[in-house]
CSV table of N, CA, C and O in Angstrom, one decimal:
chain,number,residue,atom,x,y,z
O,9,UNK,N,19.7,31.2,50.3
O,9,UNK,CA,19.5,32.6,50.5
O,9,UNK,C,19.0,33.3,49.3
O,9,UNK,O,19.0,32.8,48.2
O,10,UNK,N,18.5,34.5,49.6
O,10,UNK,CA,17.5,35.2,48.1
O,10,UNK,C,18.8,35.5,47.7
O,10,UNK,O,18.9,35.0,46.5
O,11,UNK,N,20.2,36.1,48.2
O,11,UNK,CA,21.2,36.5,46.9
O,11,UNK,C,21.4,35.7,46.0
O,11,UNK,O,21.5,36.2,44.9
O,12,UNK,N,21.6,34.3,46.2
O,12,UNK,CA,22.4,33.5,45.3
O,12,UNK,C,21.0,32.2,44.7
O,12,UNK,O,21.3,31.1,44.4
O,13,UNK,N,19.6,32.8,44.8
O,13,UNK,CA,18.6,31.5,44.0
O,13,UNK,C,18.6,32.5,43.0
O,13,UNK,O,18.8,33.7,42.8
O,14,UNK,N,18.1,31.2,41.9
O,14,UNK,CA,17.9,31.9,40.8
O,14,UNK,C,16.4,32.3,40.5
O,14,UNK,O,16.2,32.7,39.4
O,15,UNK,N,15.8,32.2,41.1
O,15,UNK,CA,13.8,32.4,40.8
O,15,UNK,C,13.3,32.3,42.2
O,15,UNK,O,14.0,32.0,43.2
O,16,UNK,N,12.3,32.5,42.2
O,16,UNK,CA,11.3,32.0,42.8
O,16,UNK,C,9.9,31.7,42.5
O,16,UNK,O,9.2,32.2,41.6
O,17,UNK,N,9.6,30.5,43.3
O,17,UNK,CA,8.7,29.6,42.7
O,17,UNK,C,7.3,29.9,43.8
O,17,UNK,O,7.1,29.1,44.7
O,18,UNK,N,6.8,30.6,43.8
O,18,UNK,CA,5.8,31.0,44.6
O,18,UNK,C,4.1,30.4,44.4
O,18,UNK,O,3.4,30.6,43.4
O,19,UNK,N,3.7,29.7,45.4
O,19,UNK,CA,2.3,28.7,45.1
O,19,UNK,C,1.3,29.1,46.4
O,19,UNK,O,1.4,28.9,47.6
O,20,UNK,N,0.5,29.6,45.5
O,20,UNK,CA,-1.0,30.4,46.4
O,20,UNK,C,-0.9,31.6,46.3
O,20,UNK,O,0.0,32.1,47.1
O,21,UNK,N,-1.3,32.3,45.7
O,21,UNK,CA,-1.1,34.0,45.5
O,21,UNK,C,-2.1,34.5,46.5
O,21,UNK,O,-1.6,35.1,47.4
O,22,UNK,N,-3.3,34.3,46.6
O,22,UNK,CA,-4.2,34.8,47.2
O,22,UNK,C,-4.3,36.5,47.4
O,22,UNK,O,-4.4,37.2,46.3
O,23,UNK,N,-4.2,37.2,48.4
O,23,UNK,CA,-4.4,38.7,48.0
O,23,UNK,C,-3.0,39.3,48.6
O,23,UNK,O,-2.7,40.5,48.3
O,24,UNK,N,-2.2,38.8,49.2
O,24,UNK,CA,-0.8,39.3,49.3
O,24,UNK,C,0.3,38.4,48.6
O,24,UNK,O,0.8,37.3,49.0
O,25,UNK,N,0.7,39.2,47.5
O,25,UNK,CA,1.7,38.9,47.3
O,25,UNK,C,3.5,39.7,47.3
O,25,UNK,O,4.4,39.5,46.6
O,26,UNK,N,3.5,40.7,48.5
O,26,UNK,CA,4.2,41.6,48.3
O,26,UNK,C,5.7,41.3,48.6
O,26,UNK,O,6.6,42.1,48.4
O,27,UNK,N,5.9,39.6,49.4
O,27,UNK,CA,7.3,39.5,49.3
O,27,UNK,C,7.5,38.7,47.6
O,27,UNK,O,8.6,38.6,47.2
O,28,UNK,N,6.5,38.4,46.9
O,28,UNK,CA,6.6,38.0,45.4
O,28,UNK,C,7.2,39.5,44.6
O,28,UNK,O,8.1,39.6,43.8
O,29,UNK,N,6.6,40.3,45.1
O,29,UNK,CA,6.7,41.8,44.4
O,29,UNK,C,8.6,42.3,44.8
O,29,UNK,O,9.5,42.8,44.1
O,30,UNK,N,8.5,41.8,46.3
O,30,UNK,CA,9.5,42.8,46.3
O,30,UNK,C,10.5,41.8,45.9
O,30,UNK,O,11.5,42.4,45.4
O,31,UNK,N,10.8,40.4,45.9
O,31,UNK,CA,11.8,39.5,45.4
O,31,UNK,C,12.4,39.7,43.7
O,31,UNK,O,13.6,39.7,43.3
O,32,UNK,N,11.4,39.8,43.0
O,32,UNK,CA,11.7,40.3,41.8
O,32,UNK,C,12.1,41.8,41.9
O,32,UNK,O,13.1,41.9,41.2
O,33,UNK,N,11.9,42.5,42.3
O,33,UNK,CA,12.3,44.2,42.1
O,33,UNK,C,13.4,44.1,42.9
O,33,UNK,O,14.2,45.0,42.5
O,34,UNK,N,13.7,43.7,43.6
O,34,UNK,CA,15.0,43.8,44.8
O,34,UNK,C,16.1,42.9,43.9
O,34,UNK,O,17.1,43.4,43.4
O,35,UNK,N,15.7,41.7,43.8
O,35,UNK,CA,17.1,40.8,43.5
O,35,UNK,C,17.0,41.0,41.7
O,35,UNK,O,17.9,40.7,41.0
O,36,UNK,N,15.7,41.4,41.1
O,36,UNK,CA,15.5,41.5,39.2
O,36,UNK,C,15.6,39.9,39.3
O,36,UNK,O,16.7,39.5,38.8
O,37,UNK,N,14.7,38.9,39.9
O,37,UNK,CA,15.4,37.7,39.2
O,37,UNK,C,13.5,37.4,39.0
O,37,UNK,O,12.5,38.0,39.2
O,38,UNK,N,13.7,36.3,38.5
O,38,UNK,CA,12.1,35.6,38.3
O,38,UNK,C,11.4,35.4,38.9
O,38,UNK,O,12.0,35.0,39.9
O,39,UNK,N,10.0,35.5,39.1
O,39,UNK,CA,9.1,34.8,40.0
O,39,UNK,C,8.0,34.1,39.3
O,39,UNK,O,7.2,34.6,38.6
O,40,UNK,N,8.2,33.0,39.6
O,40,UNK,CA,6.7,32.4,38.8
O,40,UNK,C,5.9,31.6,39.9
O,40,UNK,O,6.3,30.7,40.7
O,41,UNK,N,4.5,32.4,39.8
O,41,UNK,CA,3.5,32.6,40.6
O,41,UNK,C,2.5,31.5,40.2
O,41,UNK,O,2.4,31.4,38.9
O,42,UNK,N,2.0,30.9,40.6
O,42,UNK,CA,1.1,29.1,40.8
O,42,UNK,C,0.2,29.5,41.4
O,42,UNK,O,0.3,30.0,42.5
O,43,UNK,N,-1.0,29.4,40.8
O,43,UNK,CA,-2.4,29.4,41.5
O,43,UNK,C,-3.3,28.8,40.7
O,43,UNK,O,-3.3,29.4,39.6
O,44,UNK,N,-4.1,27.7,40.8
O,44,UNK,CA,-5.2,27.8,39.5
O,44,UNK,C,-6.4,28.0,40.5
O,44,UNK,O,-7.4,27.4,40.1
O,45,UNK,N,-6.5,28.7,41.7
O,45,UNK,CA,-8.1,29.4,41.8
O,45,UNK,C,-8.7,30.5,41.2
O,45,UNK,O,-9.9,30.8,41.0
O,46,UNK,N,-7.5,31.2,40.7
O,46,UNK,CA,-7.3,33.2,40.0
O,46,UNK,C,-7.4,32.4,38.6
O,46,UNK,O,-7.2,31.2,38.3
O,47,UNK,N,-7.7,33.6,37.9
O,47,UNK,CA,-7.2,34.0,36.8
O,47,UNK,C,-6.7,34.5,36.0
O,47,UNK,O,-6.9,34.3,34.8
O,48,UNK,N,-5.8,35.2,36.6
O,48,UNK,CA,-5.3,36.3,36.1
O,48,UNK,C,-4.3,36.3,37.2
O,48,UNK,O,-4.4,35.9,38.3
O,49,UNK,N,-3.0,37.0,36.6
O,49,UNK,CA,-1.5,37.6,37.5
O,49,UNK,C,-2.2,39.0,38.8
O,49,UNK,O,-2.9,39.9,38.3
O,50,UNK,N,-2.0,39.0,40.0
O,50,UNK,CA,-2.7,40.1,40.2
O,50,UNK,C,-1.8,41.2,40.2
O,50,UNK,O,-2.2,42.2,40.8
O,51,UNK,N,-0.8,41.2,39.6
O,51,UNK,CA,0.0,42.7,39.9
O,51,UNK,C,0.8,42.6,38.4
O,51,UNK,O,0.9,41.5,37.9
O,52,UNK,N,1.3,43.5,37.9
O,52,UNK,CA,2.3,44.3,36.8
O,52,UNK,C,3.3,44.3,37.0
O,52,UNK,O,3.7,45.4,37.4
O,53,UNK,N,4.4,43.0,37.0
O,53,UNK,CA,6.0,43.7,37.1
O,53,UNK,C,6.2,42.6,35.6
O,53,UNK,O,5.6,41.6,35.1
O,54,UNK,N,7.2,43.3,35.2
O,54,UNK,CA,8.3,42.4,33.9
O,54,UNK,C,9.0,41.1,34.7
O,54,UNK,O,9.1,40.1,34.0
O,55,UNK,N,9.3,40.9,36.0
O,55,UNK,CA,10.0,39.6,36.1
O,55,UNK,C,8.8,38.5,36.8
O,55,UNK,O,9.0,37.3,37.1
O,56,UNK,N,7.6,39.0,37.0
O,56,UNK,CA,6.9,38.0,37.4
O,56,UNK,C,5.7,37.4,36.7
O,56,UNK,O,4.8,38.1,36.4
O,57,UNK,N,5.9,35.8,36.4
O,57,UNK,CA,5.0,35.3,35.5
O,57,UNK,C,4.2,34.3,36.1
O,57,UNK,O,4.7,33.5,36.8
O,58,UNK,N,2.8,34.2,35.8
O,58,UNK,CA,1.8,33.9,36.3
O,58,UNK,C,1.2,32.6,35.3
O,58,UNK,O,0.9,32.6,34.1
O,59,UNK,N,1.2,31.8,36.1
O,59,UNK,CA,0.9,30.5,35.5
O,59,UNK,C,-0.4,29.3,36.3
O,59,UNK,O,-0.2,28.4,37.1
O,60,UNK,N,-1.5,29.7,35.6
O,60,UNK,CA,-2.6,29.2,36.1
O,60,UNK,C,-3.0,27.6,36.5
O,60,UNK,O,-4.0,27.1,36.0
O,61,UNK,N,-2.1,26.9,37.5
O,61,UNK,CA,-2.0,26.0,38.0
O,61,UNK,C,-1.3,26.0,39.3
O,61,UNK,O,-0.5,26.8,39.8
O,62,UNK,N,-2.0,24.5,40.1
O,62,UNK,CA,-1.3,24.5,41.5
O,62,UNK,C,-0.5,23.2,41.7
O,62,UNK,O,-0.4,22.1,41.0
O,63,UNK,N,0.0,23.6,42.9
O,63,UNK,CA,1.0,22.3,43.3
O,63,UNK,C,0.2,21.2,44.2
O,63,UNK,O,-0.6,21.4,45.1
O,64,UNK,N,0.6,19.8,43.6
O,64,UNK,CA,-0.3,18.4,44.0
O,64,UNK,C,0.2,17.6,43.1
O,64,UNK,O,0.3,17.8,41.9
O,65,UNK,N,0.5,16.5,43.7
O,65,UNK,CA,0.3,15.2,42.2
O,65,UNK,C,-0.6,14.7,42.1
O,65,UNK,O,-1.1,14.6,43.3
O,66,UNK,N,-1.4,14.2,41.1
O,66,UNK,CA,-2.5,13.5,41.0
O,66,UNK,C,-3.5,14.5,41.4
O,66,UNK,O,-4.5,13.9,41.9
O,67,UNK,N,-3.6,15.9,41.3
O,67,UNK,CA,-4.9,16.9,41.5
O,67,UNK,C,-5.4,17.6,39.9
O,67,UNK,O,-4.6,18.2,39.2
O,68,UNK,N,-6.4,17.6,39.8
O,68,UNK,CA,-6.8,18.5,38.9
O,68,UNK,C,-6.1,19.6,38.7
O,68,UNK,O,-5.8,20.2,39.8
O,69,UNK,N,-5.7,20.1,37.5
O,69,UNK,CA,-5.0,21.7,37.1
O,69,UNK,C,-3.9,21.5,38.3
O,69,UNK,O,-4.0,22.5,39.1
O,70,UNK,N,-3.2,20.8,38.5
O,70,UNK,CA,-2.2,20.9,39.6
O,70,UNK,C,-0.6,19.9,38.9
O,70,UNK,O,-0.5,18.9,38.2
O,71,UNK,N,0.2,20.6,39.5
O,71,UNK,CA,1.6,19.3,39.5
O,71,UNK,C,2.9,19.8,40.0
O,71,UNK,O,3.3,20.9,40.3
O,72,UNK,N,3.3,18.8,40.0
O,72,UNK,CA,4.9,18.6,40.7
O,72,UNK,C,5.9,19.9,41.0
O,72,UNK,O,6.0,20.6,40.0
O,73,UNK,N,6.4,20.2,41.7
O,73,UNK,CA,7.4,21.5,41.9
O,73,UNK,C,8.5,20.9,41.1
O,73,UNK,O,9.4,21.6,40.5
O,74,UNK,N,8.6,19.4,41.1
O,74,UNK,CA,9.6,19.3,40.1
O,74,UNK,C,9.4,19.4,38.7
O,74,UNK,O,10.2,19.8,37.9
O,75,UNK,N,8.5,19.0,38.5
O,75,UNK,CA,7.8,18.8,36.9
O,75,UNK,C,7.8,20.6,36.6
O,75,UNK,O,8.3,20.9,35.5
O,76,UNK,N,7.3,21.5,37.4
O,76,UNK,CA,7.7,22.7,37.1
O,76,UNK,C,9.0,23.7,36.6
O,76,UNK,O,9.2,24.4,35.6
O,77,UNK,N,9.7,23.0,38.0
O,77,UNK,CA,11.3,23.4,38.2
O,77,UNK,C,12.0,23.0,36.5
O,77,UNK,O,12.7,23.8,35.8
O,78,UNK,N,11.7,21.5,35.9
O,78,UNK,CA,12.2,21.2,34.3
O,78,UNK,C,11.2,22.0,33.4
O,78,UNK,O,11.6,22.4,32.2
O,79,UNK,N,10.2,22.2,33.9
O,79,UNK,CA,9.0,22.8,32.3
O,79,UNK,C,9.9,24.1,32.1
O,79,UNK,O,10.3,24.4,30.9
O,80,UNK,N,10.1,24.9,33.3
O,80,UNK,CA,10.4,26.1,33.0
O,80,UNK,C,12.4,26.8,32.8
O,80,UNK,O,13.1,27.8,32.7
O,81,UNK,N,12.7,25.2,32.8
O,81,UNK,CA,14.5,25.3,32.5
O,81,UNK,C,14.9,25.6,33.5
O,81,UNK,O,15.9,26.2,33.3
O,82,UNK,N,14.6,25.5,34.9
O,82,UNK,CA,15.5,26.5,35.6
O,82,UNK,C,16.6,25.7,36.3
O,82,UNK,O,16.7,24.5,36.4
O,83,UNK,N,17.3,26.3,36.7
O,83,UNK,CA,18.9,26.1,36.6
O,83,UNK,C,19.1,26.5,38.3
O,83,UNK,O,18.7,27.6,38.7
O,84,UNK,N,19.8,25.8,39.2
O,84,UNK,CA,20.3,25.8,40.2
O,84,UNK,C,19.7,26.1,41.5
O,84,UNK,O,18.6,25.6,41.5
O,85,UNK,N,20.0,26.7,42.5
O,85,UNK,CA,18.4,27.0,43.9
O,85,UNK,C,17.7,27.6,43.5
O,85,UNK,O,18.1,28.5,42.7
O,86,UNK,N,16.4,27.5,43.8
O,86,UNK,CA,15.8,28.2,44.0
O,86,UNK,C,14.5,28.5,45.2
O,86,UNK,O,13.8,27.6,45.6
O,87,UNK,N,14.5,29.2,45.4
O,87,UNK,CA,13.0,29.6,46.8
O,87,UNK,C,11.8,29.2,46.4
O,87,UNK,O,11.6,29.3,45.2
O,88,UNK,N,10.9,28.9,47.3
O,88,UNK,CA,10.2,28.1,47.2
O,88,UNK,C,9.2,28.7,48.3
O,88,UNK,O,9.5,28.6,49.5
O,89,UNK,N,7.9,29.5,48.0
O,89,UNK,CA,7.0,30.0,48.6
O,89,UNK,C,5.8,29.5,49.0
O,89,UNK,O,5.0,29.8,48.1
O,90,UNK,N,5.2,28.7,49.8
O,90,UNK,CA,4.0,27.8,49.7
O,90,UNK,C,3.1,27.9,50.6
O,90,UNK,O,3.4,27.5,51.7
O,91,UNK,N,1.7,28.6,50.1
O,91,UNK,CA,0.6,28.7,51.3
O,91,UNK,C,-0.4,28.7,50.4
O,91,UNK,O,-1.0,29.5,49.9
O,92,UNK,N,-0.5,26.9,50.4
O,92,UNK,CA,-2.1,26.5,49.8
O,92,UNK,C,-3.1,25.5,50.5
O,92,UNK,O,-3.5,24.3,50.2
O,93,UNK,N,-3.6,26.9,51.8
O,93,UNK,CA,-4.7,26.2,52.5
O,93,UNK,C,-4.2,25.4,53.3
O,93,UNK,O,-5.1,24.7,53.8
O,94,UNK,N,-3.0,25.1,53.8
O,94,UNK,CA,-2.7,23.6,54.7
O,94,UNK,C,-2.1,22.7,53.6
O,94,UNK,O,-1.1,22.1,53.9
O,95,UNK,N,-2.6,22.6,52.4
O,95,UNK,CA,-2.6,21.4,51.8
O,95,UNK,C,-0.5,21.2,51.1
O,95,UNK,O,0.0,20.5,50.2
O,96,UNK,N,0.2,22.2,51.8
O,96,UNK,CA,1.3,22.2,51.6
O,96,UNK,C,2.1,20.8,52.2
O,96,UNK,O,3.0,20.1,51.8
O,97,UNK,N,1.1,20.6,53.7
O,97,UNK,CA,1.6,19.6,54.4
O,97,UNK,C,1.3,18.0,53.7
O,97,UNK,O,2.2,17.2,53.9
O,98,UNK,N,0.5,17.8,53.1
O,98,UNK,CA,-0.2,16.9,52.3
O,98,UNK,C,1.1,16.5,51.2
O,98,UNK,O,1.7,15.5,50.8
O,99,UNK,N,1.2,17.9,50.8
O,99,UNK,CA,1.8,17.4,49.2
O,99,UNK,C,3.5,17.0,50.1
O,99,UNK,O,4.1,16.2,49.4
O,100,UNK,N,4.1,17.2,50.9
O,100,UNK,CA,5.3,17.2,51.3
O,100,UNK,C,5.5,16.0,52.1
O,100,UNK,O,6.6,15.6,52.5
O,101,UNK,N,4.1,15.2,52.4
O,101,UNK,CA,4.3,14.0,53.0
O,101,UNK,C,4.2,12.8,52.1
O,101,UNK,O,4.3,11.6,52.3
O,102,UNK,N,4.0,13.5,51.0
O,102,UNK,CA,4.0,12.0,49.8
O,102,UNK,C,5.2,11.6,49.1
O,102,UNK,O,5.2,10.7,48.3
C-alpha cells in the first residue's frame, strides 16, 4: 500500500507523470523516475529524482530494479510503476 512503501520506483515517464507527482506530494516520500529516452526530469518537485536510465538486463543505458533498489539504499517496500512499451512483460519473464 502507498501508506507504508518507502519510495517509488517509477520506469517510463513518457508525458504523464501525475500519479509520480501526486505520490511524492501526498505521502512526501521519494520518487525515482527511470527513463533513458528523455533527458531531462519533466516536472519540479524536491522528492522526485530523475535518473537517465531504464529497466532491462543486458540492455544498453538500462538495469536491474534490483541493482537500483541497492544503488539507491533503499530500505523496505516499495511501489513499483512500469510502462516501458510492452517491454515490462519481457523483463519479468527472465
Amino acid at each position: 500500500s502507498t501508506e507504508v512503501s518507502s519510495c517509488l520506483f517509477s520506469y517510463g515517464i513518457g508525458h504523464d507523470f501525475s500519479f509520480d507527482l501526486e505520490y511524492a506530494s501526498k505521502y512526501n516520500n521519494k520518487v525515482y523516475m527511470f527513463d533513458h529516452t528523455i533527458d531531462e526530469c519533466p516536472c519540479n518537485h524536491a522528492n522526485i529524482h530523475f535518473i537517465k536510465e531504464g529497466l532491462g538486463i543486458g540492455v544498453q543505458n538500462c538495469n536491474d530494479f534490483i541493482e537500483h533498489y541497492k544503488q539507491l539504499g533503499s530500505i523496505g517496500d516499495v511501489i513499483l510503476k512500469i510502462d516501458v512499451e510492452s517491454a515490462e512483460y519481457d523483463y519479468f519473464e527472465v
